[in-house]
PDB file of C-alpha atoms in Angstrom:
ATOM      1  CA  UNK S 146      97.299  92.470  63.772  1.00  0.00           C
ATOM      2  CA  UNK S 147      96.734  88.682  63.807  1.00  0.00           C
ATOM      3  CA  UNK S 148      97.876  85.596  66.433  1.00  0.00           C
ATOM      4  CA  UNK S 149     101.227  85.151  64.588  1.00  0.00           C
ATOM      5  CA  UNK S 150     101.772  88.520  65.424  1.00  0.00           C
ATOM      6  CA  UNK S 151     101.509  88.094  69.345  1.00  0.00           C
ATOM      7  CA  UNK S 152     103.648  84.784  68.781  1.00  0.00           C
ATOM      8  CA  UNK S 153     106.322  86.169  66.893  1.00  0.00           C
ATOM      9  CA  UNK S 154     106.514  88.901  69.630  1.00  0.00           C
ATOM     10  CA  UNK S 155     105.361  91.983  70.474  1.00  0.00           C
ATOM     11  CA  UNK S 156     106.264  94.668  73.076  1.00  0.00           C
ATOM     12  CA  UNK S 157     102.794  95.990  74.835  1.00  0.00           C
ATOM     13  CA  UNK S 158     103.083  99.829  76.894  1.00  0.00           C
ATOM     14  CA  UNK S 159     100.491  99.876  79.313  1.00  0.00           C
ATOM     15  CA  UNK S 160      99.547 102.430  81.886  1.00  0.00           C
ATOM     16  CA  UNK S 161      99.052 100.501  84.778  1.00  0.00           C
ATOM     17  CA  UNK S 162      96.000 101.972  87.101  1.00  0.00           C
ATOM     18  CA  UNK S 163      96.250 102.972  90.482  1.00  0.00           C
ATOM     19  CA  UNK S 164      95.681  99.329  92.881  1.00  0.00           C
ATOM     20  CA  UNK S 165      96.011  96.892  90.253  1.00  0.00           C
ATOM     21  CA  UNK S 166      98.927  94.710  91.030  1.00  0.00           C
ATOM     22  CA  UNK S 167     101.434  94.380  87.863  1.00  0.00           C
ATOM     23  CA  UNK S 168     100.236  90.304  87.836  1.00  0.00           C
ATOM     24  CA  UNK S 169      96.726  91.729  87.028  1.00  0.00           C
ATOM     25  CA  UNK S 170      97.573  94.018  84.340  1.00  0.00           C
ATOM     26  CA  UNK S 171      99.203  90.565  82.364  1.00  0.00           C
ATOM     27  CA  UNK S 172      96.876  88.421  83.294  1.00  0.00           C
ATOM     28  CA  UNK S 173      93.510  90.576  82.351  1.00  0.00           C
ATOM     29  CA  UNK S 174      95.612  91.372  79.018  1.00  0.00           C
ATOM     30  CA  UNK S 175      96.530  87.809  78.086  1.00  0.00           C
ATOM     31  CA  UNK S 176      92.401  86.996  79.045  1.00  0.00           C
ATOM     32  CA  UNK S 177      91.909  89.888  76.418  1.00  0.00           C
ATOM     33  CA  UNK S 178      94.276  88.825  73.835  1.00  0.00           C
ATOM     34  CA  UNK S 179      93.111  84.932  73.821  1.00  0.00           C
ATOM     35  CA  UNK S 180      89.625  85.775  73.533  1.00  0.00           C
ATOM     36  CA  UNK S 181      90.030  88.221  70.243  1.00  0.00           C
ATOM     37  CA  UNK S 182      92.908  86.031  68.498  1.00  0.00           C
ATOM     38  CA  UNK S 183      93.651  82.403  67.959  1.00  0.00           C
ATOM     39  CA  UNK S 184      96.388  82.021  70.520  1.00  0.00           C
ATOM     40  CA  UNK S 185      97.608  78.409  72.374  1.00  0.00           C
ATOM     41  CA  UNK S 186      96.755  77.734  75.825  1.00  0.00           C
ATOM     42  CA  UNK S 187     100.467  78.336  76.833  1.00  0.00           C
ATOM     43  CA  UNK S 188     101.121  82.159  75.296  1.00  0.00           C
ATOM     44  CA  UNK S 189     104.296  82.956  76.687  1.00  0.00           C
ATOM     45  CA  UNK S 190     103.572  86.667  78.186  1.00  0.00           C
ATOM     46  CA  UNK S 191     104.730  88.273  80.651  1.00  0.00           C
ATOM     47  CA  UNK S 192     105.921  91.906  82.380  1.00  0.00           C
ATOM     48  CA  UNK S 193     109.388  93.311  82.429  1.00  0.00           C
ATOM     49  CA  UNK S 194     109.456  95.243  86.130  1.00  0.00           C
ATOM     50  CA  UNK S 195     106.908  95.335  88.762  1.00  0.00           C
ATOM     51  CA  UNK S 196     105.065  98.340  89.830  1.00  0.00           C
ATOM     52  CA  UNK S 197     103.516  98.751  93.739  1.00  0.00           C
ATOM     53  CA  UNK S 198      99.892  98.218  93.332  1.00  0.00           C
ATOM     54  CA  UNK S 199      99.573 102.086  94.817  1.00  0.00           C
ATOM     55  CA  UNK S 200     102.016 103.319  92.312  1.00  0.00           C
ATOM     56  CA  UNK S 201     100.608 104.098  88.437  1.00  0.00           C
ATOM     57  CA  UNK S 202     102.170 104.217  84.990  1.00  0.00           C
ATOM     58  CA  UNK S 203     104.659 102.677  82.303  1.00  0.00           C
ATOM     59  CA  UNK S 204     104.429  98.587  82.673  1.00  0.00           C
ATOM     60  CA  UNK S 205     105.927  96.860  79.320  1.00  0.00           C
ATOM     61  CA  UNK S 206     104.565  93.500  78.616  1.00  0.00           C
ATOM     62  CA  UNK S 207     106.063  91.332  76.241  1.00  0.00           C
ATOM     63  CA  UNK S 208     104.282  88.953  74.029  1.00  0.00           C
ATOM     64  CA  UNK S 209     105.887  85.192  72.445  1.00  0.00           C
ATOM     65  CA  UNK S 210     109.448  85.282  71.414  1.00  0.00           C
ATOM     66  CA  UNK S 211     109.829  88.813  72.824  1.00  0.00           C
ATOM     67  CA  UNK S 212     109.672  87.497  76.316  1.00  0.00           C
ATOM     68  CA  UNK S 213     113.396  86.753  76.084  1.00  0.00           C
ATOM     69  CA  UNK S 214     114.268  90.356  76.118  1.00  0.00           C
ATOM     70  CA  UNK S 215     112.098  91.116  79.613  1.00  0.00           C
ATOM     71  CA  UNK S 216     116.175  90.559  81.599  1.00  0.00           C
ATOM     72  CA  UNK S 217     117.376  93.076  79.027  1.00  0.00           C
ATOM     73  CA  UNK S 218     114.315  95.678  79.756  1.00  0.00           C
ATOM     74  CA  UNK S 219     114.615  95.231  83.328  1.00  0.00           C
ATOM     75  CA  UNK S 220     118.263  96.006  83.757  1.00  0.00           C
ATOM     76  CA  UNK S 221     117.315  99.965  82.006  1.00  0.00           C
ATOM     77  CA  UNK S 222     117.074 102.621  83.820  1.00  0.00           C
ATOM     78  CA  UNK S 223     114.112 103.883  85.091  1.00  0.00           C
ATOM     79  CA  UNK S 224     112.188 107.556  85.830  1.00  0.00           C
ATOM     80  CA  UNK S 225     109.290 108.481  88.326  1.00  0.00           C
ATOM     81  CA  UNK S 226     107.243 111.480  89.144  1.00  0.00           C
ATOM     82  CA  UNK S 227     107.425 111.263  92.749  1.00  0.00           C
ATOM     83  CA  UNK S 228     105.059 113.133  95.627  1.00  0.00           C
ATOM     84  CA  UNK S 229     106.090 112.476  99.490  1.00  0.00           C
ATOM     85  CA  UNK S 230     104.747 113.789 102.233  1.00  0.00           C
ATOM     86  CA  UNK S 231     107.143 114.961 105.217  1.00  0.00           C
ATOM     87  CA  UNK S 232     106.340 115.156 108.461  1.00  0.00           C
ATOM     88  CA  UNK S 233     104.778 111.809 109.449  1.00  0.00           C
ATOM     89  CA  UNK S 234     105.570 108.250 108.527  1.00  0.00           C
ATOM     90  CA  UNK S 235     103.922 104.900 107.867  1.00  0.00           C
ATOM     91  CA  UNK S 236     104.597 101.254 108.050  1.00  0.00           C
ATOM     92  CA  UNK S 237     104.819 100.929 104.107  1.00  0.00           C
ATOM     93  CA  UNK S 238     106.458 103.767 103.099  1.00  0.00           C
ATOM     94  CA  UNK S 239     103.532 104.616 101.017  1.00  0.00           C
ATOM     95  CA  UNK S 240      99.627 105.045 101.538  1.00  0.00           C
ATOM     96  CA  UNK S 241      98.864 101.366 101.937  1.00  0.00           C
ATOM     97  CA  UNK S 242      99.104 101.870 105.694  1.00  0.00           C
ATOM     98  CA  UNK S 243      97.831 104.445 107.975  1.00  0.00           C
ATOM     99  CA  UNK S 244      99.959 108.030 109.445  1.00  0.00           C
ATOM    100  CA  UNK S 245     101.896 107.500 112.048  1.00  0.00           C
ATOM    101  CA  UNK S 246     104.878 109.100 113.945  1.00  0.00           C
ATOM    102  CA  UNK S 247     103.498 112.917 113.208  1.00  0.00           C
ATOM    103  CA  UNK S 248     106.480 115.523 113.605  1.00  0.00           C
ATOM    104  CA  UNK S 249     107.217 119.352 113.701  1.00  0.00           C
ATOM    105  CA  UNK S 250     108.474 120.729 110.533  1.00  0.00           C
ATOM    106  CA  UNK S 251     108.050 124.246 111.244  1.00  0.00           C
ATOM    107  CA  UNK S 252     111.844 124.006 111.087  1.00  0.00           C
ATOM    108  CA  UNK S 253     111.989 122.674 107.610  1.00  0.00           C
ATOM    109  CA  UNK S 254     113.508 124.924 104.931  1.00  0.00           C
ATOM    110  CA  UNK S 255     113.387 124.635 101.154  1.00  0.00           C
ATOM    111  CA  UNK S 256     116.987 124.932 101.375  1.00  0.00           C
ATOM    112  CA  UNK S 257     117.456 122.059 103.728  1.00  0.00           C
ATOM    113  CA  UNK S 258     114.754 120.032 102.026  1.00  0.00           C
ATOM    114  CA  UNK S 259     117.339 120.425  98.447  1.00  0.00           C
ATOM    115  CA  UNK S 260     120.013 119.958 100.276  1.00  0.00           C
ATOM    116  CA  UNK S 261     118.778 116.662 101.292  1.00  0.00           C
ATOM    117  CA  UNK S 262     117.731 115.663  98.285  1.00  0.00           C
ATOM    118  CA  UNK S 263     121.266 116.189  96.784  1.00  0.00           C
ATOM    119  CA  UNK S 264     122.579 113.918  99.311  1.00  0.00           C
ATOM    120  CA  UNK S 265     121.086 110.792  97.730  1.00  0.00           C
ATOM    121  CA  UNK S 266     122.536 111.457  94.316  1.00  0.00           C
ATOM    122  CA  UNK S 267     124.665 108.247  92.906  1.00  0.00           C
ATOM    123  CA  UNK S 268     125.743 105.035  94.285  1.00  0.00           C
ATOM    124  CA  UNK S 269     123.615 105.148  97.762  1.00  0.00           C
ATOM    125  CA  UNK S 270     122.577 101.732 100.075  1.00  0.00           C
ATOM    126  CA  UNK S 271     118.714 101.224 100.340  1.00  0.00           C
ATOM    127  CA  UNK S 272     117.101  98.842 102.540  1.00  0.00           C
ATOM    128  CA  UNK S 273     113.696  98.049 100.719  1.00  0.00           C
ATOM    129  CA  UNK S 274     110.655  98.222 102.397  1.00  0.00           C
ATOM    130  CA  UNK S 275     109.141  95.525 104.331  1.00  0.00           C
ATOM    131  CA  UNK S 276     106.038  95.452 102.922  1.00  0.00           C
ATOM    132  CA  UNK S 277     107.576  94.531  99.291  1.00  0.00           C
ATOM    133  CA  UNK S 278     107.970  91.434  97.121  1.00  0.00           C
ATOM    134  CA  UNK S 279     111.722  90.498  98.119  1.00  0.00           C
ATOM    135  CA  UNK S 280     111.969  86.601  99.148  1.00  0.00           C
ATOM    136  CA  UNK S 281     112.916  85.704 102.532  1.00  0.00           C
ATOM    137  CA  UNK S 282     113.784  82.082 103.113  1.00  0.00           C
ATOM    138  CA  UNK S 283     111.161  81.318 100.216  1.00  0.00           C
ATOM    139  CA  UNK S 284     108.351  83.866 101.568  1.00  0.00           C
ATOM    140  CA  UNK S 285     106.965  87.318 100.496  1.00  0.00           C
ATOM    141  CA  UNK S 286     108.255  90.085 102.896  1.00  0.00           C
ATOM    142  CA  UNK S 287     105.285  91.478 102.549  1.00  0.00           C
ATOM    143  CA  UNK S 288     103.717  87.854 103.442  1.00  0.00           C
ATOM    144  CA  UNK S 289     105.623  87.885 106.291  1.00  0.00           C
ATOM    145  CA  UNK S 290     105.311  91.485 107.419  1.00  0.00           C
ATOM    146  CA  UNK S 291     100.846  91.389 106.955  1.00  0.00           C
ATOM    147  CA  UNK S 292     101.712  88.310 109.299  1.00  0.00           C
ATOM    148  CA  UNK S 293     102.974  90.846 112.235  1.00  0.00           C
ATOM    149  CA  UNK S 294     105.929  88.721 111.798  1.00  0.00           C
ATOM    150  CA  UNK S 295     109.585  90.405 112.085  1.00  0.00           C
ATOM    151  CA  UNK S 296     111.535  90.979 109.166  1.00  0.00           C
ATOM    152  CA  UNK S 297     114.577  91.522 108.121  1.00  0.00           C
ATOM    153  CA  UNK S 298     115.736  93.614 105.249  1.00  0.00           C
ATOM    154  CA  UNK S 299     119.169  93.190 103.917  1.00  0.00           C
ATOM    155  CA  UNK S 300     121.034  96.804 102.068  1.00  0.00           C
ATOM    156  CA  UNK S 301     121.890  96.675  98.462  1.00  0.00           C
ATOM    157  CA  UNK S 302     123.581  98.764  96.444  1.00  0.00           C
ATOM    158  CA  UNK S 303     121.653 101.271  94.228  1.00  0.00           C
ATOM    159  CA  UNK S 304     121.896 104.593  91.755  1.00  0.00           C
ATOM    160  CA  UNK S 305     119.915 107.669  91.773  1.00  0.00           C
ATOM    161  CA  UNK S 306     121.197 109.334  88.529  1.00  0.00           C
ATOM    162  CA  UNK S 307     118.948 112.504  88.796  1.00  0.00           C
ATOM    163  CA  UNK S 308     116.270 114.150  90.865  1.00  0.00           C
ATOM    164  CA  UNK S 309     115.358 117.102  89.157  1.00  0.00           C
ATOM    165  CA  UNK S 310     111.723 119.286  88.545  1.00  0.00           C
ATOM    166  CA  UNK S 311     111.794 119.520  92.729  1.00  0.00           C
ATOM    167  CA  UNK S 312     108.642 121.350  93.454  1.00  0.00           C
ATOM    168  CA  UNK S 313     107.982 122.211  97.129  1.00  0.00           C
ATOM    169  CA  UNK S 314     104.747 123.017  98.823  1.00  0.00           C
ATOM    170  CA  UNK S 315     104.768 121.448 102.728  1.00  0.00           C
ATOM    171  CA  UNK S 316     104.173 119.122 103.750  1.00  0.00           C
ATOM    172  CA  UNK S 317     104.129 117.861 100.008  1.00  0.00           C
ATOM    173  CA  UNK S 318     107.686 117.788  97.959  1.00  0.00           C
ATOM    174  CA  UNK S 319     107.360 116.728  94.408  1.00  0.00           C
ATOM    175  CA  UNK S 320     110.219 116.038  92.039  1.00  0.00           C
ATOM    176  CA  UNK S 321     111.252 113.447  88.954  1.00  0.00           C
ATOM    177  CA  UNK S 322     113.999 110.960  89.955  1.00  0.00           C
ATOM    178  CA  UNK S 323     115.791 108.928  87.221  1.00  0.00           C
ATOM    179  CA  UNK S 324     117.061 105.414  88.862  1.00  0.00           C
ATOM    180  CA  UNK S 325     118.979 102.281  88.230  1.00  0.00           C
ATOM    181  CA  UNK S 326     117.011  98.868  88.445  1.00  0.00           C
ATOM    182  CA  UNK S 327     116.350  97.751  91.808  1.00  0.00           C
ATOM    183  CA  UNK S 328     115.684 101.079  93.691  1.00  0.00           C
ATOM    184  CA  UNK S 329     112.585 101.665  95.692  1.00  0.00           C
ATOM    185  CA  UNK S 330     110.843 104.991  95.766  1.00  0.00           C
ATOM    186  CA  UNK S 331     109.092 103.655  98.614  1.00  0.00           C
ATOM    187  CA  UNK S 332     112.278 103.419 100.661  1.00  0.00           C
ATOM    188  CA  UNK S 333     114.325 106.916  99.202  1.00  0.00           C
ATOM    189  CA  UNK S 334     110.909 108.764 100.599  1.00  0.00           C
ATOM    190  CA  UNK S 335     111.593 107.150 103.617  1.00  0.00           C
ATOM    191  CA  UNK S 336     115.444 107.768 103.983  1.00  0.00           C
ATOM    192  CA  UNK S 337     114.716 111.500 103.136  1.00  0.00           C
ATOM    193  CA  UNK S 338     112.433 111.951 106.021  1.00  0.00           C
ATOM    194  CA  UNK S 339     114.698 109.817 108.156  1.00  0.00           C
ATOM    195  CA  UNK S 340     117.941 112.525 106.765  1.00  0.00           C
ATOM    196  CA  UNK S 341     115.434 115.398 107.717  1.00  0.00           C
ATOM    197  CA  UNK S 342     114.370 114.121 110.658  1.00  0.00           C
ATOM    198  CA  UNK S 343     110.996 114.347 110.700  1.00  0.00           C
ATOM    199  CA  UNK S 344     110.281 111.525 108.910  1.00  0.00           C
ATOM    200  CA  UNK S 345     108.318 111.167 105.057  1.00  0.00           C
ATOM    201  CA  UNK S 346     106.450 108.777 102.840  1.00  0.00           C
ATOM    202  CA  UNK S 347     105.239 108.005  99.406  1.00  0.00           C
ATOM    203  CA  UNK S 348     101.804 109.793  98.400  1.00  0.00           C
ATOM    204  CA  UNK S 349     102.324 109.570  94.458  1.00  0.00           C
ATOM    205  CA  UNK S 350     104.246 107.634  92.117  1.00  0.00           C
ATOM    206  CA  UNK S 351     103.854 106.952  88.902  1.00  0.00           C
ATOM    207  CA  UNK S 352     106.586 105.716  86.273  1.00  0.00           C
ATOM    208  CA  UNK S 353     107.329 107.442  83.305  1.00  0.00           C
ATOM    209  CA  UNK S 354     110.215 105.831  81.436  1.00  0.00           C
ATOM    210  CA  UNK S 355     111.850 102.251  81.411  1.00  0.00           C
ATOM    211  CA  UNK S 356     115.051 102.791  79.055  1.00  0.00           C
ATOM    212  CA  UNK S 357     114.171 104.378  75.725  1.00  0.00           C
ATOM    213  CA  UNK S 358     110.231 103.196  76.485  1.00  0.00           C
ATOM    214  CA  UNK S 359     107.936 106.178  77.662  1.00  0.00           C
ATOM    215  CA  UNK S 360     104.462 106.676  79.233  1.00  0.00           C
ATOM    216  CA  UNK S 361     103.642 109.418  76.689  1.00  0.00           C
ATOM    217  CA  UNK S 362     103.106 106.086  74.046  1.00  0.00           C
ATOM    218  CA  UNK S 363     101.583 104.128  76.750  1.00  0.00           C
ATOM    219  CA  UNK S 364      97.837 102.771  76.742  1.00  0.00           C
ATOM    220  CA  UNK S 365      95.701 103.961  79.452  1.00  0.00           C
ATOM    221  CA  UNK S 366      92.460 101.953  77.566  1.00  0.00           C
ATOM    222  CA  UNK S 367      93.770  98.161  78.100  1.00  0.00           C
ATOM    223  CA  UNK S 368      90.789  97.407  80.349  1.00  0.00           C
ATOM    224  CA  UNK S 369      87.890  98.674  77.864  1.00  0.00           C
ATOM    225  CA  UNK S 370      87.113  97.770  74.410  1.00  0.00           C
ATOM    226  CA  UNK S 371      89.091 101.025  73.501  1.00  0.00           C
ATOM    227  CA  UNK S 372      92.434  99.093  73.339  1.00  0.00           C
ATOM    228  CA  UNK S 373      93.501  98.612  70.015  1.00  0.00           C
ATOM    229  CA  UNK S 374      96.769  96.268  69.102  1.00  0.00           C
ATOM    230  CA  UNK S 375      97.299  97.343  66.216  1.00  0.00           C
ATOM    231  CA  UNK S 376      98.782 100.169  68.087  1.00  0.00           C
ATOM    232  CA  UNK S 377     102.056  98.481  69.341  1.00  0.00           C
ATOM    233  CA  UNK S 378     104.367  96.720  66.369  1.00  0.00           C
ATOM    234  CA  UNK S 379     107.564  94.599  66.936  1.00  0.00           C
ATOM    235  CA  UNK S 380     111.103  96.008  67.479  1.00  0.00           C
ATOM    236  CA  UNK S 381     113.465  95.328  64.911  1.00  0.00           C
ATOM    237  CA  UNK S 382     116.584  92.805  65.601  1.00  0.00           C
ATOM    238  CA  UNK S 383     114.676  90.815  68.073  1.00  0.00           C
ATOM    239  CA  UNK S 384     114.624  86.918  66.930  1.00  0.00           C
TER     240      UNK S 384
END
């Protein structure tokens, strides 16, 4: 694989690690890619869809004239392995923030817990979380919220197309959710444990499909001299 290559365009599957923001990932791969090939200061790069710093797996970075198909990548449907824990609560929705609000769920049946689950299937309204990457008035909510300052989330409109594999062992509930763009795992763990009551959050995601892309041909090596290009080739009828 040469520079032209990585100017022309190529489309890069990474499996993003567990606390590395998605800005990282790009930037420690376009540090990588300059310093092995003959590339221009200004090397158009760049991800299509964030992932949580706390959540792992598929992050597709597109290289040179393939940046103009990020929008397009973005808009696909996506699918998550996802682990919440019921029963107590935090301020992020996930494990960025410490337990709080612990509950009884000696009450809490597999049943009920499906049941539940079944509830958010199709067009639902999310709030996101707080502690996300949503502008408000020009500002980070998550800015704004590590501020102790109030904020406001607005609903929008989103799709759970599937939750299926549900595995249940309390206070942990496991299953794979398929999604349209836009949704927050973050904020469906926390809706379920608002729905049963007891309250939930996010101990595990990880994202296994954008569209037709997969984790199963993603790179896990990116950060060590394993990572080799000429793994990853250009998609046809991209100009």
């Amino acid at each position: 694989m040469t520079d032209t290559d990585f100017l022309e365009g190529q489309i890069i599957l990474l499996d993003k690690p567990l606390d590395w923001t998605s800005f990282q990932a790009v930037n420690k791969l376009k540090y990588k890619l300059k310093s092995e090939f003959n590339l221009p200061k200004k090397f158009k790069i760049g991800h299509a869809g964030t992932l949580d710093p706390r959540a792992t797996g598929l992050l597709i970075i597109c290289t040179g004239k393939f940046t103009k198909i990020i929008p397009e990548i973005q808009d696909a449907p996506k699918e998550y392995f996802t682990e919440l824990k019921i029963g107590v609560q935090t301020e992020s929705y996930d494990t960025e923030k410490p337990e709080i609000l612990q509950q009884d769920i000696s009450n809490i049946t597999e049943v009920k817990i499906k049941e539940t689950l079944n509830k958010f299937l199709g067009e639902i309204d999310q709030k996101p979380p707080i502690f996300s990457a949503i502008k408000i008035e020009g500002n980070r909510a998550y800015d704004l919220a590590r501020a102790g300052k109030e904020v406001e989330m607005k609903s929008r409109k989103t799709t759970i197309n599937y939750i299926k594999d549900i595995e249940i062992e309390l206070p942990f509930v496991r299953f794979t959710v398929g999604c349209s763009k836009g949704t927050y795992i973050r904020s469906l763990a926390h809706d379920i444990g608002q729905d049963l009551k007891v309250g939930a959050y996010l101990t595990n995601l990880r994202r296994t499909k954008i569209g037709d892309y997969s984790i199963e041909n993603a790179s896990s090596k990116f950060l060590e001299n394993e990572f080799r290009f000429e793994n990853f080739g250009k998609i046809d009828g991209v100009n």
